[in-house]
Coordinates of C-alpha atoms in Angstrom, one line a residue:
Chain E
X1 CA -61.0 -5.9 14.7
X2 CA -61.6 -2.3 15.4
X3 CA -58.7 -0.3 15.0
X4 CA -58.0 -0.2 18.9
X5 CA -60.1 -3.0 20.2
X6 CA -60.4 -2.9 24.5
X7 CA -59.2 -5.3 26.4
X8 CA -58.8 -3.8 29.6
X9 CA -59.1 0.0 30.0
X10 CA -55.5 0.8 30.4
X11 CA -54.4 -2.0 27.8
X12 CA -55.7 -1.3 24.1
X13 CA -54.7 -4.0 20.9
X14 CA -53.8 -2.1 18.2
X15 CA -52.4 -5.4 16.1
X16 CA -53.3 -9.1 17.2
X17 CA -51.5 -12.0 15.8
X18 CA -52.7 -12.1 12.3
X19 CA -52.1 -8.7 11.8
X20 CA -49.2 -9.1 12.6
X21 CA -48.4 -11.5 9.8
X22 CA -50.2 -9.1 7.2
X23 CA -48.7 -6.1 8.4
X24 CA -44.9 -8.1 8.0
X25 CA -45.9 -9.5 4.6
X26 CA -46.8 -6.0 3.4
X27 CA -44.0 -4.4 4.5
X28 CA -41.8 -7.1 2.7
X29 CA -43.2 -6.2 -0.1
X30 CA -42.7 -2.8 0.0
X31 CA -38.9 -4.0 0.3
X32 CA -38.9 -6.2 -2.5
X33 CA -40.8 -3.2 -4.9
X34 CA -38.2 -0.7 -3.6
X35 CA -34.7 -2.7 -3.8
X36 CA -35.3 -5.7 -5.5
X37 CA -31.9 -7.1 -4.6
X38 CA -28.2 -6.7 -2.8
X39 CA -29.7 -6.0 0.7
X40 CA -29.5 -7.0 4.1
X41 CA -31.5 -6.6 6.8
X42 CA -29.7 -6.1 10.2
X43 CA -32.3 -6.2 13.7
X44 CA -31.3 -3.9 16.3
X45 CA -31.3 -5.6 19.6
X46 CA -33.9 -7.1 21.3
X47 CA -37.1 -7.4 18.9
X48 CA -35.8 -6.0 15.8
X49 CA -33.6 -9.6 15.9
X50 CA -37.1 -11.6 14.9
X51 CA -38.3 -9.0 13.3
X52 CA -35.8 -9.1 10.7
X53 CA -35.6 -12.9 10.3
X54 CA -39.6 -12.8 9.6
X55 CA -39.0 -10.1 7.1
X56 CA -36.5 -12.5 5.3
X57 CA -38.4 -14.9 5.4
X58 CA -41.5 -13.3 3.7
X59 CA -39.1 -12.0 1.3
X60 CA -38.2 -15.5 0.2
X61 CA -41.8 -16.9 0.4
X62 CA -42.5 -13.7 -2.1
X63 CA -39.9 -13.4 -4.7
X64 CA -38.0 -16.4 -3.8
X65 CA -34.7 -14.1 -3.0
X66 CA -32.7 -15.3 0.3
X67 CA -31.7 -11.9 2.3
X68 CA -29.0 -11.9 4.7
X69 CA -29.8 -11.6 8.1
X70 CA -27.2 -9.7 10.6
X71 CA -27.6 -8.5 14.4
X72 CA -26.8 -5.3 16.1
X73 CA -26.5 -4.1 19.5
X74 CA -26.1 -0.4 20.0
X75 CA -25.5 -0.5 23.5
X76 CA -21.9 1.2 23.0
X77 CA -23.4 3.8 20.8
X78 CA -26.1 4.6 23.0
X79 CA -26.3 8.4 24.1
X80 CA -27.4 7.3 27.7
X81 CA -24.2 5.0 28.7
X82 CA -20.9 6.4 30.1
X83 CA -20.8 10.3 31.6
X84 CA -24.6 10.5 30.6
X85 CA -25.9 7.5 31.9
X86 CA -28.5 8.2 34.9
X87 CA -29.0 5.4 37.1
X88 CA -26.7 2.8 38.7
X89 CA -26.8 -0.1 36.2
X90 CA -25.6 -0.1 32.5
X91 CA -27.6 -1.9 29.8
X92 CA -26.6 -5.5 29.0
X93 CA -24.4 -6.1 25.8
X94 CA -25.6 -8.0 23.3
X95 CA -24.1 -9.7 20.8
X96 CA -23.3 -8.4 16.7
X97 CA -23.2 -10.3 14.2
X98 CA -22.7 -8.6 10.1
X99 CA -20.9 -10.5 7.6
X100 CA -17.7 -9.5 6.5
X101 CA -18.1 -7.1 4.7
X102 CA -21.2 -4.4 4.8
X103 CA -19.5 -2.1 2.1
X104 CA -22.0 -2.5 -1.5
X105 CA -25.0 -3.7 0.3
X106 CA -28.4 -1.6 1.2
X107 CA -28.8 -2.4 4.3
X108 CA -32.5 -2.3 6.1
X109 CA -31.9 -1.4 9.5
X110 CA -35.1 -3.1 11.8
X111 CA -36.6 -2.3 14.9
X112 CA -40.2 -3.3 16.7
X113 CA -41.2 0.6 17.2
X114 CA -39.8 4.3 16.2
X115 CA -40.1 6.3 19.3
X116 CA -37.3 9.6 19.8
X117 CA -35.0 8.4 17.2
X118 CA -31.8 7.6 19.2
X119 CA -31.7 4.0 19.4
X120 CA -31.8 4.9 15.1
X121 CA -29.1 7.2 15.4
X122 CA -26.9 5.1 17.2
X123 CA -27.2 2.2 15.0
X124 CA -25.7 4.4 12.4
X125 CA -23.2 5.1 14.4
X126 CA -22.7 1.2 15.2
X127 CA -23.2 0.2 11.8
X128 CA -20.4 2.7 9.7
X129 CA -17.6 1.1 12.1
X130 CA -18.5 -2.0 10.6
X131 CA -18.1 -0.7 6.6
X132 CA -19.7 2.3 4.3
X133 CA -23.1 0.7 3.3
X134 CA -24.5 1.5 -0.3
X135 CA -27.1 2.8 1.6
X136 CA -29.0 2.3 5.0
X137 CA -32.7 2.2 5.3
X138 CA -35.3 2.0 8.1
X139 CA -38.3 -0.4 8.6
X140 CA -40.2 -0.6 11.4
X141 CA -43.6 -2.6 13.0
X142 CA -44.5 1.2 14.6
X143 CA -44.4 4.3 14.5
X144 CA -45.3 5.9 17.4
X145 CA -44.3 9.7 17.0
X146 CA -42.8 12.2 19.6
X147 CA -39.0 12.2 17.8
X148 CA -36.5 13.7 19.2
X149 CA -34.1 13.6 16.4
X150 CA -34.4 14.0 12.9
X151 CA -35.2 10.2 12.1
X152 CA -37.8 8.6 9.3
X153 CA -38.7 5.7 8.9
X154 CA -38.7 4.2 4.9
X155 CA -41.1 1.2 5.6
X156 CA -43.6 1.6 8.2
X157 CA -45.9 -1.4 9.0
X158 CA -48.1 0.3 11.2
X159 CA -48.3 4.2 12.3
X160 CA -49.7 4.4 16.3
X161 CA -50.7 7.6 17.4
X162 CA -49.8 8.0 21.3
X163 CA -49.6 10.5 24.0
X164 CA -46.6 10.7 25.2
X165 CA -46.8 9.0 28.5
X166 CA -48.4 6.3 26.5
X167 CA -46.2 2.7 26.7
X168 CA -46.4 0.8 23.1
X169 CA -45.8 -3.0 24.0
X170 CA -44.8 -5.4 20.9
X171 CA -44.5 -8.5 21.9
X172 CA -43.1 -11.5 19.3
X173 CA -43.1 -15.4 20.2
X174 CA -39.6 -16.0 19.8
X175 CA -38.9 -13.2 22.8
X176 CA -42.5 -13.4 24.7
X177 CA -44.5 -16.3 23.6
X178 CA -47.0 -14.1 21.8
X179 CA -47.6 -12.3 19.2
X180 CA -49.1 -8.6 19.5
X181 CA -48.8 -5.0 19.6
X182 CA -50.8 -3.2 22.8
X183 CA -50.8 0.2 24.3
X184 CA -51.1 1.3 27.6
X185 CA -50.3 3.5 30.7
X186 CA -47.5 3.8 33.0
X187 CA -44.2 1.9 32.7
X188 CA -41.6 2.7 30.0
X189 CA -40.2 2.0 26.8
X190 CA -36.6 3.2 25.7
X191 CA -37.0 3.5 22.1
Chain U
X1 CA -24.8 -22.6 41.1
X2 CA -28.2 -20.4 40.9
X3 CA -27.2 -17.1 41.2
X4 CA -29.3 -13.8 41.6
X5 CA -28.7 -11.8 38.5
X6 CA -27.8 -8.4 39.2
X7 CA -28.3 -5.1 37.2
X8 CA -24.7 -3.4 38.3
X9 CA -21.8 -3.5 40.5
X10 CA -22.7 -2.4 44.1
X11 CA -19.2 -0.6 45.1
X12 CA -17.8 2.2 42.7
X13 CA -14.5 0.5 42.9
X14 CA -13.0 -2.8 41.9
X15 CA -10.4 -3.3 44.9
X16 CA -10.8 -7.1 45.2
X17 CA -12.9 -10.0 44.3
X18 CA -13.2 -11.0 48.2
X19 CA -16.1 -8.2 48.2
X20 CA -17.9 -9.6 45.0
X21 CA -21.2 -11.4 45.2
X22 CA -21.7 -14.6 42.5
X23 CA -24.4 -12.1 40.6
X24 CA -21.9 -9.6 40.0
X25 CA -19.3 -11.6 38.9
X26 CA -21.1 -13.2 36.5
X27 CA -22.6 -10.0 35.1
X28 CA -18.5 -9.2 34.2
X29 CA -18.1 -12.1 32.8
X30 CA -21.3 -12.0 30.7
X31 CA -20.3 -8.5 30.0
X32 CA -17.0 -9.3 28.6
X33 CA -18.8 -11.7 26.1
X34 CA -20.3 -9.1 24.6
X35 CA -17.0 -6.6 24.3
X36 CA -14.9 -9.9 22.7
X37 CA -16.3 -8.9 19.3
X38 CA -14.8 -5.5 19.1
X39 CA -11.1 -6.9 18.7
X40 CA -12.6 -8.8 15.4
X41 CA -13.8 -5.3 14.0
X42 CA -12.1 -3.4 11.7
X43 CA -12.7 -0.2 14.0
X44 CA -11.2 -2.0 17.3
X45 CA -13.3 1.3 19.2
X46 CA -16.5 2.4 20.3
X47 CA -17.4 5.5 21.8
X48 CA -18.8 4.7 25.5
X49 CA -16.3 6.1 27.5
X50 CA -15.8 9.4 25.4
X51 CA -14.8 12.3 27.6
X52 CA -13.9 10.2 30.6
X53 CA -10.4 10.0 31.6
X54 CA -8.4 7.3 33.2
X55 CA -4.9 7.2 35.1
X56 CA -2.8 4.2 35.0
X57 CA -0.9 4.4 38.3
X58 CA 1.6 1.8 38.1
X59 CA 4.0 1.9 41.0
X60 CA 5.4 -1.8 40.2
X61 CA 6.5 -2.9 37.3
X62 CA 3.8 -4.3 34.8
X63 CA 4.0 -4.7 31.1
X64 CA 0.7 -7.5 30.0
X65 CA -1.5 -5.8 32.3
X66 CA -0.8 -2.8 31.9
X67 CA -0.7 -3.2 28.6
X68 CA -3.9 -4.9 28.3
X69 CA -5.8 -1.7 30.5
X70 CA -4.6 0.7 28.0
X71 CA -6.3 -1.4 25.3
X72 CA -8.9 -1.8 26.6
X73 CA -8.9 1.9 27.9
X74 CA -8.9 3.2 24.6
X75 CA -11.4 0.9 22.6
X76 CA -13.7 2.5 24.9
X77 CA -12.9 5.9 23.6
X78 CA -11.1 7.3 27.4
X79 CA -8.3 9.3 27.7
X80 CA -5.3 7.7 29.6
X81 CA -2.6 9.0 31.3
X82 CA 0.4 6.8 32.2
X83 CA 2.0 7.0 35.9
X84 CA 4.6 4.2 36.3
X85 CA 7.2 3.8 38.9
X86 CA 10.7 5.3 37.9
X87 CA 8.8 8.1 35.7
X88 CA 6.7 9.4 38.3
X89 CA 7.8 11.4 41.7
X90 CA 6.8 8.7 43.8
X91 CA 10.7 7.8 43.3
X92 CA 11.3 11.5 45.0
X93 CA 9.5 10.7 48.0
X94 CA 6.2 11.5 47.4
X95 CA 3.3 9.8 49.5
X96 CA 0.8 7.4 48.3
X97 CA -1.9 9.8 49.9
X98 CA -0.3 12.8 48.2
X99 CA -0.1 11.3 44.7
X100 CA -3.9 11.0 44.9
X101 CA -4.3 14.0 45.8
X102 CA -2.2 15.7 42.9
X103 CA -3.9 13.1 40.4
X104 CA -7.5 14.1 41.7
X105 CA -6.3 17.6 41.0
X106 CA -6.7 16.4 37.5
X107 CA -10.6 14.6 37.7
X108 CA -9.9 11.6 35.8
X109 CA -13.0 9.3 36.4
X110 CA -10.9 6.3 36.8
X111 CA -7.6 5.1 38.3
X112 CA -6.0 1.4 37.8
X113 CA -3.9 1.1 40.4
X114 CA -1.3 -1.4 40.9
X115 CA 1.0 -1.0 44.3
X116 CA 3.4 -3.2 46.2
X117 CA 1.9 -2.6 49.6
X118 CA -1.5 -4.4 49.8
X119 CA -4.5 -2.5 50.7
X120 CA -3.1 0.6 49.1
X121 CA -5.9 0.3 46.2
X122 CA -8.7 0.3 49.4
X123 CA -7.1 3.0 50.8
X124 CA -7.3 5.4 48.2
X125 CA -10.9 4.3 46.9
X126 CA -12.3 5.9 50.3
X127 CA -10.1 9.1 49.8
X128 CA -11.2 10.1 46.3
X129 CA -14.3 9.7 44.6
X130 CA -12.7 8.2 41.2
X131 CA -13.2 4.8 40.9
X132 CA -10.3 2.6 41.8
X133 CA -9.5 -0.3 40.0
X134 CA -6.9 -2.7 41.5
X135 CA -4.4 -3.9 39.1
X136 CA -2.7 -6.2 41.7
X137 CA -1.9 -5.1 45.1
X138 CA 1.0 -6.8 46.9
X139 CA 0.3 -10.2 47.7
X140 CA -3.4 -9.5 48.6
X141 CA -5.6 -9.3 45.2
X142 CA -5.5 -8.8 41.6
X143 CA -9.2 -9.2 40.5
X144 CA -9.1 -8.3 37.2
X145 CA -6.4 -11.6 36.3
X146 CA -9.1 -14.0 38.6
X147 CA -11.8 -12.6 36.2
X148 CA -10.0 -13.2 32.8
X149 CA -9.1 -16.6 34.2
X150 CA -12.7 -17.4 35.0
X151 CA -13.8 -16.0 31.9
X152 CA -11.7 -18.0 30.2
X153 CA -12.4 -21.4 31.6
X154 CA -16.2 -21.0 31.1
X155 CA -15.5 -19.9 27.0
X156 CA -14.0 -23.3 27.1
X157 CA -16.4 -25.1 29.5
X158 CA -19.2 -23.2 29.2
X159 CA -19.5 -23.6 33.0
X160 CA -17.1 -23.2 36.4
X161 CA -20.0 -25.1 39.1
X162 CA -18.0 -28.0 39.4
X163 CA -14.9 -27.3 37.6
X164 CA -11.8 -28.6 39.0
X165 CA -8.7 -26.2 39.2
X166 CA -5.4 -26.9 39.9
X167 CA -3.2 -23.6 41.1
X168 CA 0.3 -24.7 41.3
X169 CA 3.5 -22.6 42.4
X170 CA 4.1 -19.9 44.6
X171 CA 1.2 -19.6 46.0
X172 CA 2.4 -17.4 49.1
X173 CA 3.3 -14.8 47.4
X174 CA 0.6 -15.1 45.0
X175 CA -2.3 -12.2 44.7
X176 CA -3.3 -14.5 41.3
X177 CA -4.0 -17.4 43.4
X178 CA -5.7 -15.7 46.2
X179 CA -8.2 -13.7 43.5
X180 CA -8.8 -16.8 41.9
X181 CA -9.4 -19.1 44.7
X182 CA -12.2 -16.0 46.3
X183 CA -13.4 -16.5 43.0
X184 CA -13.8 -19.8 41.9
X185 CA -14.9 -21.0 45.6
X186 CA -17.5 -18.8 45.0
X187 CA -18.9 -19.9 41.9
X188 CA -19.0 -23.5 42.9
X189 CA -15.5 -24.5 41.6
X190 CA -13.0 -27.0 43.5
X191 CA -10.1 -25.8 44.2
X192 CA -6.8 -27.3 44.5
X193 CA -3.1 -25.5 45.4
X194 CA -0.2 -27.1 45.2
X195 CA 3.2 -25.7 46.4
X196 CA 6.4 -26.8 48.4
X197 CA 5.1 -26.1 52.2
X198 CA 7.8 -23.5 52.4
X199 CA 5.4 -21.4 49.9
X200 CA 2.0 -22.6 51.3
X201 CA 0.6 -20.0 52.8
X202 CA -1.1 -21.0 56.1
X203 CA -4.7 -21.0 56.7
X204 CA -6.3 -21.7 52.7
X205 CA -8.5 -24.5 53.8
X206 CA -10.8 -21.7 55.4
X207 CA -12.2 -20.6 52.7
X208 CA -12.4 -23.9 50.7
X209 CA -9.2 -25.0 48.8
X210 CA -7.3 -28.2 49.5
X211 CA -3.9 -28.1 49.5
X212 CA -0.9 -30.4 48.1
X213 CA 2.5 -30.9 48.6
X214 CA 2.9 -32.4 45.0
X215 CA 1.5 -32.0 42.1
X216 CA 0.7 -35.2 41.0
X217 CA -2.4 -36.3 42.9
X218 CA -3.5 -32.5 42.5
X219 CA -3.7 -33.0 38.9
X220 CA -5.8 -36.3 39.2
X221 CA -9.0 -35.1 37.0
X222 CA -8.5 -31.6 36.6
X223 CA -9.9 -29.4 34.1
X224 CA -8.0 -26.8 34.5
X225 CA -3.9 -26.6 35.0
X226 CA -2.7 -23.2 35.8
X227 CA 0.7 -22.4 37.1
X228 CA 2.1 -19.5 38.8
X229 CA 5.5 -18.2 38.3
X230 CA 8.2 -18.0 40.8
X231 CA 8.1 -14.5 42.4
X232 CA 11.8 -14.5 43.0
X233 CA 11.7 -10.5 44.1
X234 CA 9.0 -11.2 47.0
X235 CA 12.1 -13.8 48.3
X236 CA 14.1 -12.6 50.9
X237 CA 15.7 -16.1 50.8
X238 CA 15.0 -18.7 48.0
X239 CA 12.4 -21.3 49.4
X240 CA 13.5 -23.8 47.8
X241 CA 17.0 -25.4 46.9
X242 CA 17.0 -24.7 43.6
X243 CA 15.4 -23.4 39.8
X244 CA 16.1 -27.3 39.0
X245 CA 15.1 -29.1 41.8
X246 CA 12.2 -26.8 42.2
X247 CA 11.0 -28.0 37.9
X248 CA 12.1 -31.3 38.8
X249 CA 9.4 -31.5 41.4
X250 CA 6.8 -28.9 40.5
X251 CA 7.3 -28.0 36.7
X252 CA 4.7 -29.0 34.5
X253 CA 5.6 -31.4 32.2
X254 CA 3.7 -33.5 29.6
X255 CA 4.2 -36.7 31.5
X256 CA 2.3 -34.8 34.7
X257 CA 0.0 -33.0 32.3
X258 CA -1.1 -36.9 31.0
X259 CA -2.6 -37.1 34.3
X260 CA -5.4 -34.6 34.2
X261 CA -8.5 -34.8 32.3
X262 CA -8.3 -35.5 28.6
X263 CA -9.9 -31.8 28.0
X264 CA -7.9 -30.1 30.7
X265 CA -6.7 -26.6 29.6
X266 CA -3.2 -25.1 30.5
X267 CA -3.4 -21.5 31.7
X268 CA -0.6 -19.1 33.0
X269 CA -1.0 -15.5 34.2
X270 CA 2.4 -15.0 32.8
X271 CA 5.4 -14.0 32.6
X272 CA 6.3 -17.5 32.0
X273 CA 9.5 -18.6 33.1
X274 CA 10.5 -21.8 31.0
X275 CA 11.7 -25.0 32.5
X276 CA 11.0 -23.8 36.2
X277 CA 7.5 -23.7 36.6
X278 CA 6.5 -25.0 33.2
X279 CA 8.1 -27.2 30.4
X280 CA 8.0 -25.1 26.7
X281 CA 6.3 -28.5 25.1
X282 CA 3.4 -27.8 27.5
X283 CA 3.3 -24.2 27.0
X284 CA 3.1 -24.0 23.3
X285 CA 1.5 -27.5 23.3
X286 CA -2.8 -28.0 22.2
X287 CA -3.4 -27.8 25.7
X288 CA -1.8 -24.4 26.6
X289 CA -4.5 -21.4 26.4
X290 CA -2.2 -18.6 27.3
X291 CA -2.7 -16.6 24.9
X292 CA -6.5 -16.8 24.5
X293 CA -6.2 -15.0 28.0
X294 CA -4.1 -12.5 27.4
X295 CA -6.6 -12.1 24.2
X296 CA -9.8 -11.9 27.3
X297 CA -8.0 -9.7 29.3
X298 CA -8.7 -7.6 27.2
X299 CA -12.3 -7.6 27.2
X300 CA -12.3 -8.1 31.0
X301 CA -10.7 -4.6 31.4
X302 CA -13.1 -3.4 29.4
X303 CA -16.1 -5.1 31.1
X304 CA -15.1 -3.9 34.2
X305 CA -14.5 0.1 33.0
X306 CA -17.8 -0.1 31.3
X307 CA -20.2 -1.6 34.5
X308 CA -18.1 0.9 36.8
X309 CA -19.0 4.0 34.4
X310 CA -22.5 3.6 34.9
X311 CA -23.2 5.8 38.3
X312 CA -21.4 5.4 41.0
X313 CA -22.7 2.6 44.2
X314 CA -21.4 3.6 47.8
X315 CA -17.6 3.8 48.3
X316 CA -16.3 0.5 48.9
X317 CA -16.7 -0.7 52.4
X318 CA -14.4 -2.9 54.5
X319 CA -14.3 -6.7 54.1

């Protein structure tokens, strides 16, 4: 596969299913050779949740070493809710879910794509009125540029240059019945 | 019941559940599921509603609910500011319309209003552009108790197509009973009130309820069993001849309770009043979930503060 294979001229591939699975292996390694143990990964809401499941799940088939799993929803942190928040409608709450105690763990925050930072920024928000983490990390499936805050990822599985008005679409089975990463024109993404 | 899922609440007020489509309800009650977890924190607070200010205009006396605002008021980071009857001038005279016009003075973003005269809250939410939120007005509605309650019977059945609810007491005088009858017909729930005819009010069966004169073949397969205290200071005369008579007739007891559903639940807006409307074995008994919605009630409040701080729909309309 060519590195941005066509499939329709407003619609490019830039990871099909397979690549997928290499790209979340390798990035479980990278985990694995840079904390070998006491972390946890936590997915931010929606498709950072399955992301970070595979990830563990790699991590076991690797080193044999079962990784706790948590969930996060930022919605309350989120800089466009409340007095900010544009439009009629509020984003949906999702549930959270983080053991007891976060406090001595390095915890791998997760998330399908790195776009302005702020969904980042307010998962650390989220995330220290649950404890004070040994440390907080960031993977992510993409990288697509244009930050707007001073965010970086630690484990990237794929960097996607786009224009801005560019729409990166991951898509994972256990959200949309496929696996994929494609980018295209018009419509939005809010990360 | 399939219901159209909606994105946000069409009115910038909460003044009654009567103007409430089924979408919206249940995106306040799916809402509310999510904000439960915040009481289990260690940090019971999240910053949403930093910067926005609510009044709690209390011109009756309230202690759970207005309690339970505040709470919630201030896990979502706003700033409250208390008006309650006997602190405030509304004891020197001072007119609904020009109390909202002093508290406007002050742009708070919110007001929860509870007020003996019904309508007042629908009065005010088209003279001010704060969002009103009615925290029981008269004998008319008090939307955020019918929402709690319905939150908590689906937690426990996971559904409320279908359930069967018993409302016993004084249902007259009762803004709890009328919220939750607007609500629960309109999710697909059966409804069921039961009070002496001397508190029945007239004209229920129009929008769906059936109505007993005694409790017993009310309670005949019931899910849920929730009884309404007696509102002795909206009695000119008592309605009935007495506290005894009245729990000798009406009062829930575990004998009566035997005749609901095996899994029936207990509920109670509260304040209870012991051995009138309710028997203490039933109230602290396995089947009483009182306190799980005073515990929701929470999280409703907050629900609601939350939907109605995202922009603001079209001032609230007559219906």
């Amino acid at each position: 596969m060519t590195d941005r294979e066509q499939v329709s001229p407003t619609r490019v591939q830039v990871l099909d299913e397979a690549g997928m699975d290499r790209t979340i292996a390798r990035m479980a390694a990278e985990i694995v050779e840079r904390d070998g143990g006491g972390i946890m990964l936590v997915g931010i809401h929606t498709r950072g949740v399955p992301l970070a499941r595979r990830l563990a799940a790699a991590i076991a088939d690797m080193s044999g070493r079962k990784v706790a799993v948590g969930r996060l929803d930022i919605t309350l942190y989120r800089d466009d809710v409340g007095p900010w928040r544009p439009a009629h409608s509020q984003p949906v709450i999702k549930d959270t879910s983080l053991p007891d105690s976060i406090g001595g763990e390095i915890i791998y925050l997760v998330d399908d794509v790195l776009f302005t930072g702020r969904t980042i920024r307010a998962a650390l928000d989220t995330l220290m009125d649950y404890g004070r983490p040994r440390g907080v990390r960031l993977a992510v499936l993409i990288d697509r540029g244009h930050r707007e805050l001073p965010v970086a990822a630690d484990v990237v599985g794929k960097s996607v240059p786009t224009g801005i008005d560019e729409d990166v679409q991951v898509r994972l089975r256990e959200v949309d019945g496929e696996d994929g990463v494609w980018i295209g024109k018009g419509g939005s993404d809010a990360h | 019941m399939p219901t159209d899922s909606v994105q946000g609440l069409a009115a910038k007020d909460l003044v009654g559940i009567a103007p409430l489509s089924a979408g919206e309800i249940q995106l306040i009650l799916d809402t509310a599921e999510g904000l439960l977890e915040i009481a289990r924190r260690p940090i019971k607070k999240v910053p949403t509603l930093r910067g926005m200010t609510v009044v709690n205009l209390f011109m009756e006396p309230s202690t759970r609910t207005r309690f339970s605002f505040e709470v919630a008021e201030k896990r979502l980071s706003a700033d409250t500011l208390n008006f309650s009857v006997g602190t405030s001038s509304v004891t020197k005279g001072e007119t609904l319309i020009d109390t909202a016009r002093n508290l406007m003075a002050m742009a708070p973003d919110f007001i929860v209003m509870r007020h003996p005269n019904s309508g007042a809250p629908h009065r005010l939410a088209k003279m001010i552009p704060a969002a009103i939120i009615n925290a029981g007005d008269g004998i008319n509605e008090h939307p955020t108790q019918a929402l709690l309650d319905a939150f908590t019977m689906r937690r426990h059945f996971q559904r409320l197509e279908g359930l069967k609810v018993v409302i016993a007491g004084d249902i007259r005088h009762s803004r709890v009973a009328r919220s939750n009858a607007f609500l629960l017909t309109k999710m697909g729930a059966e409804v069921r009130f039961v009070a002496p005819t001397s508190l029945m009010p007239v004209g229920v069966e129009e929008i769906g309820v059936q109505t007993f004169n005694r409790l017993e073949p009310a309670l005949e397969g019931a899910d849920v069993v929730m009884m309404l205290r007696i509102q002795r200071e909206r009695q000119g005369n008592m309605n009935f001849p007495s506290v005894r008579e009245y729990f000798d007739f009406f009062g829930l007891t575990p004998q009566r309770l035997a005749l609901a559903a095996p899994h029936a639940v207990v509920m109670h807006p509260g304040p209870i009043n012991r051995g009138v409307e309710i028997d203490s074995a039933v109230a602290d008994g396995p089947r009483s979930v009182i306190l799980e919605q005073v515990t929701n009630g929470v999280a409703i409040r907050m629900a609601i503060l939350y939907l109605l701080a995202g922009g603001h729909g079209e001032p609230t309309s007559d219906s």
